[in-house]
Coordinates of C-alpha atoms in Angstrom, one line a residue:
Chain A
S27 CA 13.0 5.3 11.1
Y28 CA 12.5 6.9 7.8
E29 CA 9.8 9.4 7.2
L30 CA 7.9 10.6 4.2
T31 CA 6.2 14.4 4.1
Q32 CA 3.7 14.9 1.6
P33 CA 1.4 18.2 1.8
L34 CA -1.9 17.5 2.7
S35 CA -3.7 19.2 -0.1
V36 CA -2.8 20.4 -3.7
S37 CA -5.4 22.1 -5.9
V38 CA -5.1 22.3 -10.0
A39 CA -7.4 23.8 -12.4
L40 CA -9.0 21.5 -14.9
G41 CA -6.7 20.8 -17.8
Q42 CA -3.5 22.3 -15.8
T43 CA -0.6 20.3 -14.2
A44 CA -0.4 19.4 -11.0
R45 CA 2.5 18.5 -8.9
I46 CA 2.5 16.4 -5.6
T47 CA 5.7 16.3 -3.8
C48 CA 7.1 13.7 -1.2
G49 CA 9.9 14.6 0.9
G50 CA 12.3 12.3 2.7
N51 CA 16.2 12.5 3.5
N52 CA 18.2 11.7 0.3
I53 CA 15.0 10.1 -1.3
G54 CA 16.7 10.5 -4.1
S55 CA 18.8 7.3 -3.5
K56 CA 15.6 5.3 -3.0
N57 CA 13.0 4.1 -5.4
V58 CA 9.7 5.8 -4.8
H59 CA 6.3 4.4 -5.8
W60 CA 2.9 6.4 -5.9
Y61 CA -0.7 5.1 -5.4
Q62 CA -4.1 6.8 -6.3
Q63 CA -7.1 6.1 -4.2
K64 CA -10.2 7.3 -5.1
P65 CA -12.9 7.4 -2.1
G66 CA -14.6 4.2 -1.1
Q67 CA -11.8 2.6 -3.2
A68 CA -8.5 0.4 -2.8
P69 CA -5.3 2.1 -3.7
V70 CA -4.1 1.9 -7.0
L71 CA -0.2 2.0 -8.4
V72 CA 0.1 4.6 -10.9
I73 CA 4.1 5.1 -10.5
Y74 CA 6.8 2.6 -9.5
R75 CA 10.6 3.0 -9.4
D76 CA 10.2 6.4 -9.5
S77 CA 9.2 6.9 -12.9
N78 CA 7.5 4.1 -14.4
R79 CA 3.8 3.5 -15.3
P80 CA 2.0 0.3 -15.0
S81 CA 0.0 -0.8 -18.1
G82 CA -3.4 1.1 -18.2
I83 CA -2.2 4.4 -16.6
P84 CA -2.3 7.2 -18.8
E85 CA 0.9 9.1 -20.2
R86 CA -0.8 12.1 -18.4
F87 CA 1.1 10.3 -15.0
S88 CA 4.8 10.9 -14.5
G89 CA 7.3 10.7 -11.8
S90 CA 11.0 12.1 -11.0
N91 CA 13.2 11.7 -7.8
S92 CA 16.2 13.8 -6.9
G93 CA 17.7 15.0 -3.6
N94 CA 15.4 15.4 -0.7
T95 CA 12.2 15.3 -3.2
A96 CA 10.1 12.9 -5.4
T97 CA 7.4 14.2 -7.4
L98 CA 4.5 12.9 -9.0
T99 CA 3.2 14.9 -12.0
I100 CA -0.4 15.1 -13.5
S101 CA -0.8 16.7 -16.6
R102 CA -3.8 17.9 -18.2
A103 CA -5.7 17.1 -15.1
Q104 CA -9.2 15.9 -15.1
A105 CA -11.8 15.7 -12.4
G106 CA -11.3 11.6 -12.4
D107 CA -7.9 12.6 -11.1
E108 CA -9.3 13.9 -7.8
A109 CA -8.1 11.3 -5.2
D110 CA -5.8 10.8 -2.5
Y111 CA -2.1 10.2 -3.6
Y112 CA 0.2 8.0 -1.4
C113 CA 4.0 7.9 -1.9
Q114 CA 5.9 4.6 -0.6
V115 CA 9.4 3.6 -0.4
W116 CA 11.2 0.5 0.9
D117 CA 13.2 1.5 4.5
S118 CA 16.3 -1.2 4.2
S119 CA 17.5 -0.1 7.6
T120 CA 14.1 -1.4 9.2
A121 CA 13.4 -4.0 6.6
G122 CA 9.8 -2.2 6.4
V123 CA 7.6 -0.3 4.0
V124 CA 7.2 3.5 4.6
F125 CA 4.0 5.7 3.5
G126 CA 3.7 8.9 3.0
G127 CA 0.9 10.5 4.9
G128 CA -1.2 11.2 1.5
T129 CA -2.0 14.4 -0.5
K130 CA -5.8 15.1 -1.4
L131 CA -5.8 16.6 -4.8
T132 CA -8.6 18.6 -5.7
V133 CA -9.4 19.6 -9.5
L134 CA -11.0 22.6 -9.6
Chain B
Q13 CA -7.1 -11.1 -14.5
V14 CA -5.0 -10.8 -11.4
Q15 CA -7.5 -10.5 -8.3
L16 CA -7.6 -10.4 -4.7
V17 CA -10.5 -10.6 -2.3
E18 CA -10.3 -10.1 1.3
S19 CA -12.9 -11.8 3.9
G20 CA -13.3 -12.1 7.5
G21 CA -13.7 -8.9 8.6
G22 CA -16.3 -7.5 11.4
L23 CA -16.9 -6.2 14.7
V24 CA -14.9 -7.6 17.6
K25 CA -14.6 -6.6 21.3
P26 CA -11.2 -5.2 22.5
G27 CA -8.9 -8.3 23.5
G28 CA -10.6 -10.4 21.1
S29 CA -9.3 -12.2 17.8
L30 CA -10.2 -12.2 14.2
R31 CA -8.8 -14.0 11.3
L32 CA -8.6 -12.3 7.8
S33 CA -8.2 -14.4 4.4
C34 CA -7.3 -13.1 0.8
A35 CA -8.2 -15.1 -2.1
A36 CA -5.6 -14.7 -5.0
S37 CA -6.3 -15.6 -8.6
G38 CA -5.2 -15.0 -11.9
F39 CA -1.3 -15.5 -11.4
T40 CA 0.6 -18.1 -9.8
F41 CA 0.5 -17.2 -6.1
S42 CA 3.2 -19.3 -4.9
D43 CA 5.7 -17.0 -6.8
Y44 CA 5.0 -13.7 -5.1
Y45 CA 5.7 -12.1 -1.6
M46 CA 2.1 -11.0 -0.1
S47 CA 1.4 -8.1 2.3
W48 CA -1.4 -6.8 4.5
I49 CA -2.0 -3.1 4.8
R50 CA -4.4 -1.0 6.6
Q51 CA -5.9 2.0 6.8
A52 CA -7.9 3.4 9.6
P53 CA -11.1 5.7 9.3
G54 CA -9.9 9.0 7.6
K55 CA -6.5 8.2 7.7
G56 CA -3.4 7.2 5.7
L57 CA -1.8 3.8 4.6
E58 CA 0.1 1.9 7.2
W59 CA 1.8 -1.2 6.2
V60 CA 1.7 -4.3 8.5
S61 CA 3.1 -7.2 7.4
Y62 CA 4.4 -9.4 4.5
I63 CA 5.6 -12.8 4.0
S64 CA 7.8 -14.6 1.5
S65 CA 6.6 -16.8 -1.6
S66 CA 7.4 -19.9 0.6
G67 CA 6.5 -18.4 4.0
S68 CA 9.7 -19.0 5.3
T69 CA 10.5 -15.0 5.4
I70 CA 8.1 -13.1 7.7
Y71 CA 8.1 -9.2 8.8
Y72 CA 5.7 -6.9 11.0
A73 CA 5.5 -3.4 11.8
D74 CA 6.2 -2.7 15.2
S75 CA 2.7 -1.8 16.0
V76 CA 1.4 -5.2 15.8
K77 CA 4.5 -7.3 16.6
G78 CA 3.5 -10.1 18.8
R79 CA -0.1 -9.8 18.4
F80 CA -0.4 -10.6 14.6
T81 CA 0.4 -13.5 12.5
I82 CA 0.7 -13.7 8.8
S83 CA 0.7 -17.1 7.0
R84 CA 0.0 -18.4 3.7
D85 CA -1.3 -21.6 1.8
N86 CA -0.2 -21.9 -1.6
A87 CA -1.9 -25.0 -2.4
K88 CA -5.3 -22.8 -2.0
N89 CA -3.9 -19.7 -3.3
S90 CA -4.8 -17.8 -0.2
L91 CA -3.1 -15.3 2.5
Y92 CA -4.1 -15.1 5.9
L93 CA -3.9 -12.7 8.9
Q94 CA -4.3 -13.8 12.6
M95 CA -4.9 -10.9 14.6
N96 CA -4.9 -11.6 18.7
S97 CA -5.1 -9.0 21.5
L98 CA -7.2 -6.5 19.1
R99 CA -7.1 -2.6 20.5
A100 CA -9.2 0.3 19.5
E101 CA -6.4 1.5 17.3
D102 CA -6.4 -1.9 15.2
T103 CA -9.8 -0.5 13.5
A104 CA -9.1 -0.2 10.0
V105 CA -9.9 -1.6 6.6
Y106 CA -7.3 -4.4 5.8
Y107 CA -6.1 -4.7 2.4
C108 CA -4.1 -7.8 1.1
A109 CA -1.7 -6.9 -1.8
R110 CA 0.8 -8.4 -3.9
W111 CA 4.4 -7.6 -3.2
L112 CA 6.5 -6.9 -6.3
E113 CA 10.1 -6.0 -6.2
V114 CA 13.5 -5.7 -7.5
V115 CA 16.7 -5.2 -5.8
G116 CA 16.4 -2.2 -3.8
A117 CA 12.8 -1.5 -4.4
T118 CA 9.3 -2.9 -3.3
W119 CA 5.6 -1.9 -4.2
F120 CA 2.4 -3.2 -4.4
D121 CA -0.1 -4.2 -7.5
P122 CA -2.8 -4.8 -7.0
W123 CA -4.3 -4.6 -3.8
G124 CA -7.7 -6.2 -2.9
Q125 CA -10.8 -4.2 -2.3
G126 CA -10.2 -4.6 1.5
T127 CA -12.3 -5.8 4.7
L128 CA -13.2 -3.5 7.5
V129 CA -12.2 -4.6 11.2
T130 CA -14.1 -2.7 13.8
V131 CA -12.3 -3.1 17.4
S132 CA -15.1 -1.7 20.1
S133 CA -17.0 -2.9 22.9

């Protein structure tokens, strides 16, 4: 089955740029989606199909995907961006959904 | 606005059963695939099951296959998850989510607030 690998944690200074990676075999050939989950809350979609932002998501959130790594980039990080972030793909070989293990973002 | 509200969670003994419900509003429920996703305490997200808009196509994760049954009632704008033979490892917050897709891509938006299922003696 397909696997997605994320770092357990990423730290970023307030106002700087955070990059959260999601690794997978030839993930660049897949569509990657990203969710933000704050403590005690449900996940919220922040990026879909590699680089598209849903309405209401700040332009500070962007995504890219190439080769074996997809990346969620958060510019001008704010304290309110502290959350767990999950990447997700569709695995056509198993007709199933795959989530990465999640990355905890800390804003210092 | 688009809203999903889960209910039906609670404490159940190992081997027991529980039925979760998800009430949808703010969109044409019968036009969309729907899904259940769960999250064990302190753990990551795990996809559980999805159902097509008509209910004719259903898939399950291997971890729940044969024990869980997803269904929907489009007249009532509701999604269900019947959970039988529950195990301790099924303890989780269960989210319902609207399934969005284009060819080759599937994602979830929005998600409900979740309902907690605890399997313990």
